mmCIF file of C-alpha atoms in Angstrom:
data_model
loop_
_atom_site.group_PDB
_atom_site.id
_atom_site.type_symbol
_atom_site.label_atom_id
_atom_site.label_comp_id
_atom_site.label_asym_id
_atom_site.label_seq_id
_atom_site.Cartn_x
_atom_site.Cartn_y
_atom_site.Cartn_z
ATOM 1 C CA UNK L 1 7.292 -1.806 -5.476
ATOM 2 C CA UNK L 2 10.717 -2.324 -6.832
ATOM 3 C CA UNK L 3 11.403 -5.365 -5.765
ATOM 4 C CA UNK L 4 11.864 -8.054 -2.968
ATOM 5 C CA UNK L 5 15.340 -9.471 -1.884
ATOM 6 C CA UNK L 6 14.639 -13.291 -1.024
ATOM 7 C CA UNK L 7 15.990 -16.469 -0.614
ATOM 8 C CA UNK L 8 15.799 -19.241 -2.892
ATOM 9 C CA UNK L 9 15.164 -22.486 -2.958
ATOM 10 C CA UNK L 10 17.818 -25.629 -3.181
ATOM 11 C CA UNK L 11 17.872 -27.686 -5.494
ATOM 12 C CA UNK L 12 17.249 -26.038 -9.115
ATOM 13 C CA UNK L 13 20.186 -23.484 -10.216
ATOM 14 C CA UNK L 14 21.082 -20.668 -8.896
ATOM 15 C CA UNK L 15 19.560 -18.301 -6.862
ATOM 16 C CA UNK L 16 18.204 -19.968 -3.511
ATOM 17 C CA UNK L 17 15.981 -22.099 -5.966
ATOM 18 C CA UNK L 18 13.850 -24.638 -5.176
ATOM 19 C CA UNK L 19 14.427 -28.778 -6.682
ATOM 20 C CA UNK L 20 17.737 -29.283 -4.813
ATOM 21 C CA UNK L 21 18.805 -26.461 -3.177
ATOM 22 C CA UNK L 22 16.505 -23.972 -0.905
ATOM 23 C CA UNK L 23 15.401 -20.174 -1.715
ATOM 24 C CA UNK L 24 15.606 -17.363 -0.039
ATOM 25 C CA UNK L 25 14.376 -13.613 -1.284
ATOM 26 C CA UNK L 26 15.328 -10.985 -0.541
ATOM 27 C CA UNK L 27 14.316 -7.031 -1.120
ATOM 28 C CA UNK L 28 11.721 -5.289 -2.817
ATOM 29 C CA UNK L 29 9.784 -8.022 -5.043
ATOM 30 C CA UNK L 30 8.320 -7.510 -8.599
ATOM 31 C CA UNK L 31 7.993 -11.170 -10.531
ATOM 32 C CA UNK L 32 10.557 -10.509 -13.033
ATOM 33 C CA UNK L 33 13.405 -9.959 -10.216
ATOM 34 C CA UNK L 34 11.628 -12.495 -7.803
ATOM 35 C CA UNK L 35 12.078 -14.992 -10.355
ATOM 36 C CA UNK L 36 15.560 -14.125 -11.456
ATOM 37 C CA UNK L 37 16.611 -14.439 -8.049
ATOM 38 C CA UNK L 38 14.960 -17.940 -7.728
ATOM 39 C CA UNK L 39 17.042 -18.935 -10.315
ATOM 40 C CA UNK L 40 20.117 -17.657 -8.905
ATOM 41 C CA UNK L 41 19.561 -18.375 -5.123
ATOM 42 C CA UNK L 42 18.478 -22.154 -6.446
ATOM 43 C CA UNK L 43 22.337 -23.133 -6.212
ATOM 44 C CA UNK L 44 20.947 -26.239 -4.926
ATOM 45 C CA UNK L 45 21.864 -28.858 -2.539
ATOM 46 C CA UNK L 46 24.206 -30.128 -5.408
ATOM 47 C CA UNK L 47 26.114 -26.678 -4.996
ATOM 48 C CA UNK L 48 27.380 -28.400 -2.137
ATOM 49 C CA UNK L 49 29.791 -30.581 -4.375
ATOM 50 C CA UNK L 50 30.739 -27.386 -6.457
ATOM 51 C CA UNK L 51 31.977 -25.378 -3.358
ATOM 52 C CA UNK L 52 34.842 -24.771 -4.792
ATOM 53 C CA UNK L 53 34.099 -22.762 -7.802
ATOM 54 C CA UNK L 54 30.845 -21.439 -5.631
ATOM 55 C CA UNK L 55 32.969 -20.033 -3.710
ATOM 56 C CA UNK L 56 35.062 -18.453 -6.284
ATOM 57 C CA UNK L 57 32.375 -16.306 -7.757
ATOM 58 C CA UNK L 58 31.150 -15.181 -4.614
ATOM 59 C CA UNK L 59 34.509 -13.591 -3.599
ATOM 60 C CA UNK L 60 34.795 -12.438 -6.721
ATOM 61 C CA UNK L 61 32.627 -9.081 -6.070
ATOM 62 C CA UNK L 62 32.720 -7.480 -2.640
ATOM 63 C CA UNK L 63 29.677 -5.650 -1.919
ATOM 64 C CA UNK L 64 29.138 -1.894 -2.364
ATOM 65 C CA UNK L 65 27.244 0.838 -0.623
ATOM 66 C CA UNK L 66 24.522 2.171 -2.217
ATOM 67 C CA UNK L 67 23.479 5.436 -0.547
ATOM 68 C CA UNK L 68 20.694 3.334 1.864
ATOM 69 C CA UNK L 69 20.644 3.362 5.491
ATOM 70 C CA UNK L 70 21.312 0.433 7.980
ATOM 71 C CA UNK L 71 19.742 -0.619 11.046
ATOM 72 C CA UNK L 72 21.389 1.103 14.059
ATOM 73 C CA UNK L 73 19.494 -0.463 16.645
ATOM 74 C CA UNK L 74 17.578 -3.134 15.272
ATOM 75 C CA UNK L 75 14.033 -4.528 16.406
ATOM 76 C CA UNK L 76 11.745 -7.755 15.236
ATOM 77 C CA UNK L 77 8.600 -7.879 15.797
ATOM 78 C CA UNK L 78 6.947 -10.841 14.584
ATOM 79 C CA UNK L 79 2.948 -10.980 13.380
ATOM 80 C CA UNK L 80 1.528 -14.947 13.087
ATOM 81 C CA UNK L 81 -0.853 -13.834 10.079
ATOM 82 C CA UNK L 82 -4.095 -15.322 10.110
ATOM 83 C CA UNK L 83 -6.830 -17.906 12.667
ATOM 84 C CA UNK L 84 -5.154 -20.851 11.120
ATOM 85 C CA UNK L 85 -2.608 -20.427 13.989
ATOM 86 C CA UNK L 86 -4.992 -20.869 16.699
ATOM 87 C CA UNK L 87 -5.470 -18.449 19.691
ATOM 88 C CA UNK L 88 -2.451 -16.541 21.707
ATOM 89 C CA UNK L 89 -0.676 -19.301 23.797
ATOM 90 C CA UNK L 90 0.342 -19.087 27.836
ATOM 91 C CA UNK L 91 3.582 -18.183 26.053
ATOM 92 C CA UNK L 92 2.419 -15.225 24.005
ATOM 93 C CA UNK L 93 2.641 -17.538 20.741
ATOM 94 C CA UNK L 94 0.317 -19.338 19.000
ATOM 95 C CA UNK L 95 -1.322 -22.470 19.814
ATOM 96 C CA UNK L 96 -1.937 -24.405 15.907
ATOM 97 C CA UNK L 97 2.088 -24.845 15.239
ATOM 98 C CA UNK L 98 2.517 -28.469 14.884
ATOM 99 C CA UNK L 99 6.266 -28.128 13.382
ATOM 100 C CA UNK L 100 7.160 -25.509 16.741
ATOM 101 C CA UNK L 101 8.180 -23.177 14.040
ATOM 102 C CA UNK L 102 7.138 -20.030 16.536
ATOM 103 C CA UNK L 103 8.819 -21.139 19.562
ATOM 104 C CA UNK L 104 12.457 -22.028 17.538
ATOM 105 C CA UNK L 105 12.187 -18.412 15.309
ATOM 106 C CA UNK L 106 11.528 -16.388 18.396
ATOM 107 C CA UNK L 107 14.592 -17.958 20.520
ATOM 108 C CA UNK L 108 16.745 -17.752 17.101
ATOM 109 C CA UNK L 109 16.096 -13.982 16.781
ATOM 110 C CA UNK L 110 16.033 -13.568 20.580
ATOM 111 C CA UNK L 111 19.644 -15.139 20.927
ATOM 112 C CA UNK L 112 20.956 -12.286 18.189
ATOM 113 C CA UNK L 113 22.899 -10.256 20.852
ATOM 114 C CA UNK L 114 25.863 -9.293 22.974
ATOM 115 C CA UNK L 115 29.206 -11.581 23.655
ATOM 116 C CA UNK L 116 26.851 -14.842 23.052
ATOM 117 C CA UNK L 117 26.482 -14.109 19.424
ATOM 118 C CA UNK L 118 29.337 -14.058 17.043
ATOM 119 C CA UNK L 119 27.075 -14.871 13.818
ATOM 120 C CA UNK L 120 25.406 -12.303 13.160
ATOM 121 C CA UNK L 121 28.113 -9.443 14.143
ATOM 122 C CA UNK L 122 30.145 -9.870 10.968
ATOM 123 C CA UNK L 123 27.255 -7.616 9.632
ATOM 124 C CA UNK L 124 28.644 -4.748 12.084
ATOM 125 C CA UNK L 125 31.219 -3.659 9.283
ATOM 126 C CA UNK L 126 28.888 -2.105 6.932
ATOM 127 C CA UNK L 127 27.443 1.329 7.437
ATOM 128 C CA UNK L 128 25.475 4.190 6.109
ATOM 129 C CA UNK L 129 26.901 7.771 5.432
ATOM 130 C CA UNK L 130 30.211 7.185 3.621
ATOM 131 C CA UNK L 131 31.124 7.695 -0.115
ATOM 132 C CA UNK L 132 28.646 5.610 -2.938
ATOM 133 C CA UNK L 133 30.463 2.828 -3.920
ATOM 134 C CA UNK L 134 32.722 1.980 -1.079
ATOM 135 C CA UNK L 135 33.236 -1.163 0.062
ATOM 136 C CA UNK L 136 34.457 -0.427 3.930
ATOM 137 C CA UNK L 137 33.592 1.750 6.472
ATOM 138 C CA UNK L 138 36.529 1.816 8.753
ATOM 139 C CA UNK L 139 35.572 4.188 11.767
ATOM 140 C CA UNK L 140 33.479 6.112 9.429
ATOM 141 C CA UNK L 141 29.659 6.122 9.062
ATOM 142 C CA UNK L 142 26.882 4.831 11.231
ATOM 143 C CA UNK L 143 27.557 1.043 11.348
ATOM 144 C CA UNK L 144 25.114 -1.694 11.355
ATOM 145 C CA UNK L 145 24.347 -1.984 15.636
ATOM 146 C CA UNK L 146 24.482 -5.497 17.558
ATOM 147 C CA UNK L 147 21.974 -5.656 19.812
ATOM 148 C CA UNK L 148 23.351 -5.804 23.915
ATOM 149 C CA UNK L 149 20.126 -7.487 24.588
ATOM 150 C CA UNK L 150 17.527 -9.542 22.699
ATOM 151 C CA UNK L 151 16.114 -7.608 19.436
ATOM 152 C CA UNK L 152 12.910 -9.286 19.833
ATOM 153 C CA UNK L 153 10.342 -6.305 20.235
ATOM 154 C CA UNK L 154 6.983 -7.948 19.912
ATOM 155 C CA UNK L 155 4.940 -11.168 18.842
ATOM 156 C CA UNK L 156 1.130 -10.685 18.082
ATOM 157 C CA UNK L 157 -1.002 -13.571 16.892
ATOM 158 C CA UNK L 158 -3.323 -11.705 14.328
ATOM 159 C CA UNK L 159 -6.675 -14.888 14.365
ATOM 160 C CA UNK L 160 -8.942 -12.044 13.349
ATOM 161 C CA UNK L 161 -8.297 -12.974 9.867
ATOM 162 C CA UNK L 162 -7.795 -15.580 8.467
ATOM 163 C CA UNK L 163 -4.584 -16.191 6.208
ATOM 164 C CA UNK L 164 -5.111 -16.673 2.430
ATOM 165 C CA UNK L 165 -3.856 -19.974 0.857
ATOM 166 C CA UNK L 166 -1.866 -18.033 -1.415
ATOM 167 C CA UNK L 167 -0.885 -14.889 -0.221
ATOM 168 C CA UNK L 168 0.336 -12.130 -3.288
ATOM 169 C CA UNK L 169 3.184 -9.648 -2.422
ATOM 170 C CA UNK L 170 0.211 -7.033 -1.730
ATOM 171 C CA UNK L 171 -1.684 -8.943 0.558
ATOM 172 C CA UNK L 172 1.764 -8.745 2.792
ATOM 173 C CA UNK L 173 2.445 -5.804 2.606
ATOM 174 C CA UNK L 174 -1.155 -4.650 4.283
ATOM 175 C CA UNK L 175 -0.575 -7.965 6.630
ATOM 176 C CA UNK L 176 2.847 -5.833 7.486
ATOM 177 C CA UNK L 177 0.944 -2.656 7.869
ATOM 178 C CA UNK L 178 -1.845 -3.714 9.459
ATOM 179 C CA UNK L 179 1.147 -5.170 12.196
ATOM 180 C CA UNK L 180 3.482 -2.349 12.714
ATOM 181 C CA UNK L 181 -0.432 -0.460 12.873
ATOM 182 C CA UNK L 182 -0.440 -3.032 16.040
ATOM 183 C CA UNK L 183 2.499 -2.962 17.284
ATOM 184 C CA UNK L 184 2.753 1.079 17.261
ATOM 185 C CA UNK L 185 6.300 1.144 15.450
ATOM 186 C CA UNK L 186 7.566 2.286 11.935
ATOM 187 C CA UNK L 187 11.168 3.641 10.876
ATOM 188 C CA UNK L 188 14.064 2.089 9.051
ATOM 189 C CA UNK L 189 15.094 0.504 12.594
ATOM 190 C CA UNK L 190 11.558 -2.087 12.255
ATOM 191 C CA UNK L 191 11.465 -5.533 11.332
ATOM 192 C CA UNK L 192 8.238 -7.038 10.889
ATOM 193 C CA UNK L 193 7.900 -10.567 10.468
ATOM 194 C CA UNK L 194 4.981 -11.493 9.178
ATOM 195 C CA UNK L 195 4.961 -15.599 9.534
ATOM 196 C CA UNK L 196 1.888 -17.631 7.724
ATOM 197 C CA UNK L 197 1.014 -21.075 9.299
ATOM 198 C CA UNK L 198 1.084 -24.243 8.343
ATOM 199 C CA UNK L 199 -0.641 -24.964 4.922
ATOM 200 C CA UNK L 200 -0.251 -21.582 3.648
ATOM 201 C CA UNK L 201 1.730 -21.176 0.730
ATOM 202 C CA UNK L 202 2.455 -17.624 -0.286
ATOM 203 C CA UNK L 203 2.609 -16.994 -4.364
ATOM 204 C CA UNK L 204 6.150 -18.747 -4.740
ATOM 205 C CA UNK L 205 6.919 -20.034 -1.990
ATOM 206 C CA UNK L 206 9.049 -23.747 -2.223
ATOM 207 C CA UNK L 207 9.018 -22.893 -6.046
ATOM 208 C CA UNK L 208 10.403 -19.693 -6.120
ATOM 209 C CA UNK L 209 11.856 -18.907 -2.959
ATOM 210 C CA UNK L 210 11.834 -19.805 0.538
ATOM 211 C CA UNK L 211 11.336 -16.260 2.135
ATOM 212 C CA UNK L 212 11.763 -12.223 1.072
ATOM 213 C CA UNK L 213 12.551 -8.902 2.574
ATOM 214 C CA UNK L 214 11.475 -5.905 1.216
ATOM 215 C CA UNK L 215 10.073 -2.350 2.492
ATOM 216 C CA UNK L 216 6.606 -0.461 2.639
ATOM 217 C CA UNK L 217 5.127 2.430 4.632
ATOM 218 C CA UNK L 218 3.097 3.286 7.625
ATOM 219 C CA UNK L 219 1.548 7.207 7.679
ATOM 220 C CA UNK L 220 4.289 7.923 5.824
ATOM 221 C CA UNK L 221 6.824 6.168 7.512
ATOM 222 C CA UNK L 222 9.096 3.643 6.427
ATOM 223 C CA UNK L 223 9.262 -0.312 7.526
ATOM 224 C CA UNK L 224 10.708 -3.077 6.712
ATOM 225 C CA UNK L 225 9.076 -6.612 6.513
ATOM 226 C CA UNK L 226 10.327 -10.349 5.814
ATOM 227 C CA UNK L 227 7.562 -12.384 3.857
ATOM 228 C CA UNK L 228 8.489 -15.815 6.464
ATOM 229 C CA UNK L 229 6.380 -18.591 5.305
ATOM 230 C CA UNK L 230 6.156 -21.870 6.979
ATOM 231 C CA UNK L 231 9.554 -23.115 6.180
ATOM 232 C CA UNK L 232 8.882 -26.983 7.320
ATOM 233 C CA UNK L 233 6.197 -27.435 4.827
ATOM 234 C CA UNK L 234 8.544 -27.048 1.845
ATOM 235 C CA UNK L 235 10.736 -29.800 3.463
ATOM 236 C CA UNK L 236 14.283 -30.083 1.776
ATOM 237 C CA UNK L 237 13.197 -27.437 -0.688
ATOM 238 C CA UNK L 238 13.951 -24.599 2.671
ATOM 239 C CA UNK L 239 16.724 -26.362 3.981
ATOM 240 C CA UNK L 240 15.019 -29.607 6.324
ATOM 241 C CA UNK L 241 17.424 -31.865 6.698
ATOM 242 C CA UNK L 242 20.517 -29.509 4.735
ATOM 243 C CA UNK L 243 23.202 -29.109 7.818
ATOM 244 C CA UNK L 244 24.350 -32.206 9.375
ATOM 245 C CA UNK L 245 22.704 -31.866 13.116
ATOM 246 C CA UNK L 246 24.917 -34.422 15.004
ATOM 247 C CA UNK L 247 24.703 -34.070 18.996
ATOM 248 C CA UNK L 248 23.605 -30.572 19.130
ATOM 249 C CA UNK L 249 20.255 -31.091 19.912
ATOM 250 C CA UNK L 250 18.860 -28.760 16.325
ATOM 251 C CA UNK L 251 15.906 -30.587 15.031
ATOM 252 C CA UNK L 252 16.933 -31.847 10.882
ATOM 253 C CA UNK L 253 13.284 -31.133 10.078
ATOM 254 C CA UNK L 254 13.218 -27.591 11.341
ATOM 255 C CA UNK L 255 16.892 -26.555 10.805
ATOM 256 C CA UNK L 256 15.636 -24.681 7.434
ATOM 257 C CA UNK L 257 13.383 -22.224 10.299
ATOM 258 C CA UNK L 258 16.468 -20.458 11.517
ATOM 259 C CA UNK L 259 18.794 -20.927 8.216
ATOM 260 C CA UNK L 260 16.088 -18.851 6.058
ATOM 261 C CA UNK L 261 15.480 -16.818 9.245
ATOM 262 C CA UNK L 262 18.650 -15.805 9.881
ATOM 263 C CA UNK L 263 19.623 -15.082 5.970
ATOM 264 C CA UNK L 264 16.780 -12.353 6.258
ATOM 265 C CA UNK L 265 17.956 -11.089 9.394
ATOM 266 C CA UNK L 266 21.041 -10.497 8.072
ATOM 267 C CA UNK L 267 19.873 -8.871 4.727
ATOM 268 C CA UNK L 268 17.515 -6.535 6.474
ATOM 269 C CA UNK L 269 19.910 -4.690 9.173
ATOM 270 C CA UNK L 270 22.229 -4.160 6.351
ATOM 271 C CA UNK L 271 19.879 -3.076 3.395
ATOM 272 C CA UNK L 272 16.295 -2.282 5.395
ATOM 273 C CA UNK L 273 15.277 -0.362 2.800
ATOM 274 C CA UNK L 274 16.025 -2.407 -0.528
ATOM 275 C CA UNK L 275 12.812 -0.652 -2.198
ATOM 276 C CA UNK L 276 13.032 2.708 -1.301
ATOM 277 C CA UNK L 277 17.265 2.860 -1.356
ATOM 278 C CA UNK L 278 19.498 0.278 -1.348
ATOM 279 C CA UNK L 279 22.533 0.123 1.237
ATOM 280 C CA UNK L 280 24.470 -2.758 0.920
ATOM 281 C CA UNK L 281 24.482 -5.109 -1.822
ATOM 282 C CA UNK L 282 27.449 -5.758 -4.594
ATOM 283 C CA UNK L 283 26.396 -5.126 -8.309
ATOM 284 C CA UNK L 284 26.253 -8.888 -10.414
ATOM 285 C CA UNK L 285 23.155 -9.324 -8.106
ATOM 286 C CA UNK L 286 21.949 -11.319 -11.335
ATOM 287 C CA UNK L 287 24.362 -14.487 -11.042
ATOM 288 C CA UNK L 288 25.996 -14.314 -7.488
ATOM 289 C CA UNK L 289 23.399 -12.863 -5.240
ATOM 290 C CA UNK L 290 23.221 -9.329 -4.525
ATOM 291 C CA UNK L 291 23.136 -9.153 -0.275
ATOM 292 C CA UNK L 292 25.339 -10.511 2.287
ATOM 293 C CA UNK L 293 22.919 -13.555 2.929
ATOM 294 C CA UNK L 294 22.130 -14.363 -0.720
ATOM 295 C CA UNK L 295 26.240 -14.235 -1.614
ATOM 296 C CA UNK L 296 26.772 -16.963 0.723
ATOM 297 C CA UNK L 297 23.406 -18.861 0.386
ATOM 298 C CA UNK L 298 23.346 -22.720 2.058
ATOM 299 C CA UNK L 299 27.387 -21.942 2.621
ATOM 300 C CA UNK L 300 28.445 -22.817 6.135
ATOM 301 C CA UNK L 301 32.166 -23.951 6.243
ATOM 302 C CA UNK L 302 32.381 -26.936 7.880
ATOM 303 C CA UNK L 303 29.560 -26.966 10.368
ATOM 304 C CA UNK L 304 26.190 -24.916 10.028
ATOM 305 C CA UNK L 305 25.581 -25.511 13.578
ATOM 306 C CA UNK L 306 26.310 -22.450 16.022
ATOM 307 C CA UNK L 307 25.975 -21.729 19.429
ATOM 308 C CA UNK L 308 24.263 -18.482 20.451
ATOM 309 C CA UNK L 309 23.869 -17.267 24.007
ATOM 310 C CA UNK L 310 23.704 -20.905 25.452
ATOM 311 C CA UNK L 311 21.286 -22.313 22.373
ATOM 312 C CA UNK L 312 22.393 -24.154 18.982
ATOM 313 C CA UNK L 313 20.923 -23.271 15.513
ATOM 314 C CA UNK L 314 21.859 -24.224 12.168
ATOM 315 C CA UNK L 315 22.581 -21.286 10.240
ATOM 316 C CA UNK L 316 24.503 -20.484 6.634
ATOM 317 C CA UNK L 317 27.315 -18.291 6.183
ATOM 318 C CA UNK L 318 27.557 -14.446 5.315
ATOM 319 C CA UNK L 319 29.359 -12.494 3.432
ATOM 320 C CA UNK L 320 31.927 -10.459 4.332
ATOM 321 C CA UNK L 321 33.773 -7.882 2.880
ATOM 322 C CA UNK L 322 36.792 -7.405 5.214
ATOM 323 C CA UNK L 323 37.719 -11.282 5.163
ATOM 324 C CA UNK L 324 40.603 -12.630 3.784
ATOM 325 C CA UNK L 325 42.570 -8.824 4.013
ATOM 326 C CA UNK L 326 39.621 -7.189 2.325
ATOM 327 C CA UNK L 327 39.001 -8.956 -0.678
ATOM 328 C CA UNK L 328 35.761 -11.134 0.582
ATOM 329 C CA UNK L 329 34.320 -14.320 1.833
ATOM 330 C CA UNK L 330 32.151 -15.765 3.643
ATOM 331 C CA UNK L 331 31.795 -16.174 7.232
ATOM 332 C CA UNK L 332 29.776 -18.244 10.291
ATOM 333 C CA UNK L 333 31.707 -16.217 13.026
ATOM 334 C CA UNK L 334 33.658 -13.145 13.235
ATOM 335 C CA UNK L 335 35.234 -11.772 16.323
ATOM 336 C CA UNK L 336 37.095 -9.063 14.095
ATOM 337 C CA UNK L 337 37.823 -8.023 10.701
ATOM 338 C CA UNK L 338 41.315 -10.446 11.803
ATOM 339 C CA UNK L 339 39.318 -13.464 13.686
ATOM 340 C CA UNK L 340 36.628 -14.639 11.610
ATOM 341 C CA UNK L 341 35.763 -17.870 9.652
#
């Protein structure tokens, strides 16, 4: 496997690191990129008083397209890997959750849609099917599609195992398999989520990274899967506590759920396929992050609180390459390549 994008953890230096500043990962994961990536994506809490020249080196590469495809019409389905979380709920979710990580991911990703969602659409500008190396689409292409109704496919609570303490990158992937196996799905279009309960820590995880996307296959076809561990356990490492919740009714000790979530979610429907071939991505991925969520990693503007479809989340920024007339930045909304911010 080439490698897995993820987010790292706050606090250390600079990739979503962990020891000040959360970690997210991102595609394909082998240890050497993995831990180059914690590095980088460890621009820590502390990077929060450095926005300023953060800032500057993000915009200073857009990103480019790599010859990958992007997620047309994308679909989640989330797997709760292992007995540790307890039988299926009335709900459909599982019962051992003591954080509510499984009820707050599911309405996150559920609320990714339509007029009530102007996060997640700044990721509609990126495409598959133009020229290597550009950095807009235009009209051109098959663009990145926003869901008109909830993306959520699928939840399955998978108690007939039992979740390792310490997952490896392999164990995963057959987790992921063994899912979309379930679930009856494959193609670039899949998300699987495969979520470990409370307890578990996956090789890395709150050291290394907070969570990763990468790709694997099912008979032959292609999927992609997000490696979501349970964010609450690594506290401020994943982002507990990082946006300022105010009256908005976001929990501080679960914000990190949907901030790490919704990094992935990003990542994946605009480079599915990071193992297999890349889409979008810009090319210093060693120092400023290499996808649209780990360019803007724990970046929000001035509030990382936004309202989707009637619900609030915390959330960071992404990037964007058609802000500020084409040259890059990030964003928490966008209306249009003219009305975002």
């Amino acid at each position: 496997m080439k490698s897995a994008r993820y987010l790292a953890v706050l606090g250390a230096s600079a990739a979503l690191a962990v020891a000040g500043s959360p970690a997210f990962a991102s595609n394909g994961v082998n240890s050497n990129e993995l831990q180059q990536h914690g590095a980088a994506m460890r621009t820590e809490h502390a990077a929060a008083s450095s926005k300023t020249a953060l800032a500057t080196s993000i915009a200073a590469e857009q990103m480019t397209y790599h010859g990958g495809q992007v997620q047309t019409a994308p679909k989640v389905y989330v797997v709760y890997y292992g007995s540790q979380w307890g039988t299926t709920g009335s709900t459909g979710l599982p019962t051992t959750d003591p954080s509510g990580v499984a009820p707050l991911y599911t309405k996150f990703i559920s609320s990714l849609y339509g007029a009530g969602d102007n996060w997640s659409t700044s990721t509609t500008q990126y495409c598959s099917g133009v020229a290597v190396g550009s950095t807009t689409c235009g009209t051109g292409g098959t663009h990145v599609g926003h869901p008109a109704s909830s993306p959520l496919a699928g939840t399955w609570v998978d108690n007939g195992v039992r979740s390792p303490s310490r997952a490896s990158q392999s164990q995963l992937t057959a987790e992921a398999q063994r899912a979309a196996t379930h679930f009856g799905v494959s193609g670039s279009n899949v998300q699987i989520v495969v979520a470990s309960p409370h307890g578990v820590t996956p090789s890395g995880f709150g050291t290394q990274y907070c969570a990763w996307h990468t790709d694997t296959t099912v008979n032959g076809q292609p999927i992609t899967f997000t490696n979501l561990p349970y964010i609450p356990d690594a506290g401020a490492s994943c982002g507990s506590g990082y946006v300022a919740t105010g009256t908005s009714g976001v929990n501080s000790a679960t914000e990190g759920v949907t901030i790490v979530g919704g990094h992935e979610y990003a990542e994946t429907v605009t480079d599915p396929l990071p193992n297999t071939l890349e889409a979008w991505r810009d090319d210093a991925d060693s120092t400023t992050g290499g996808e649209n969520g780990d360019k803007c990693a724990w970046s929000y503007g001035t509030s990382g609180i936004v309202a989707l479809n009637g619900s609030n989340f915390a959330v960071q920024s992404l990037y964007s390459n058609d802000k500020n007339n084409n040259t890059g930045g990030c964003s928490i909304f966008y209306n249009s390549s003219t009305n975002q911010g």
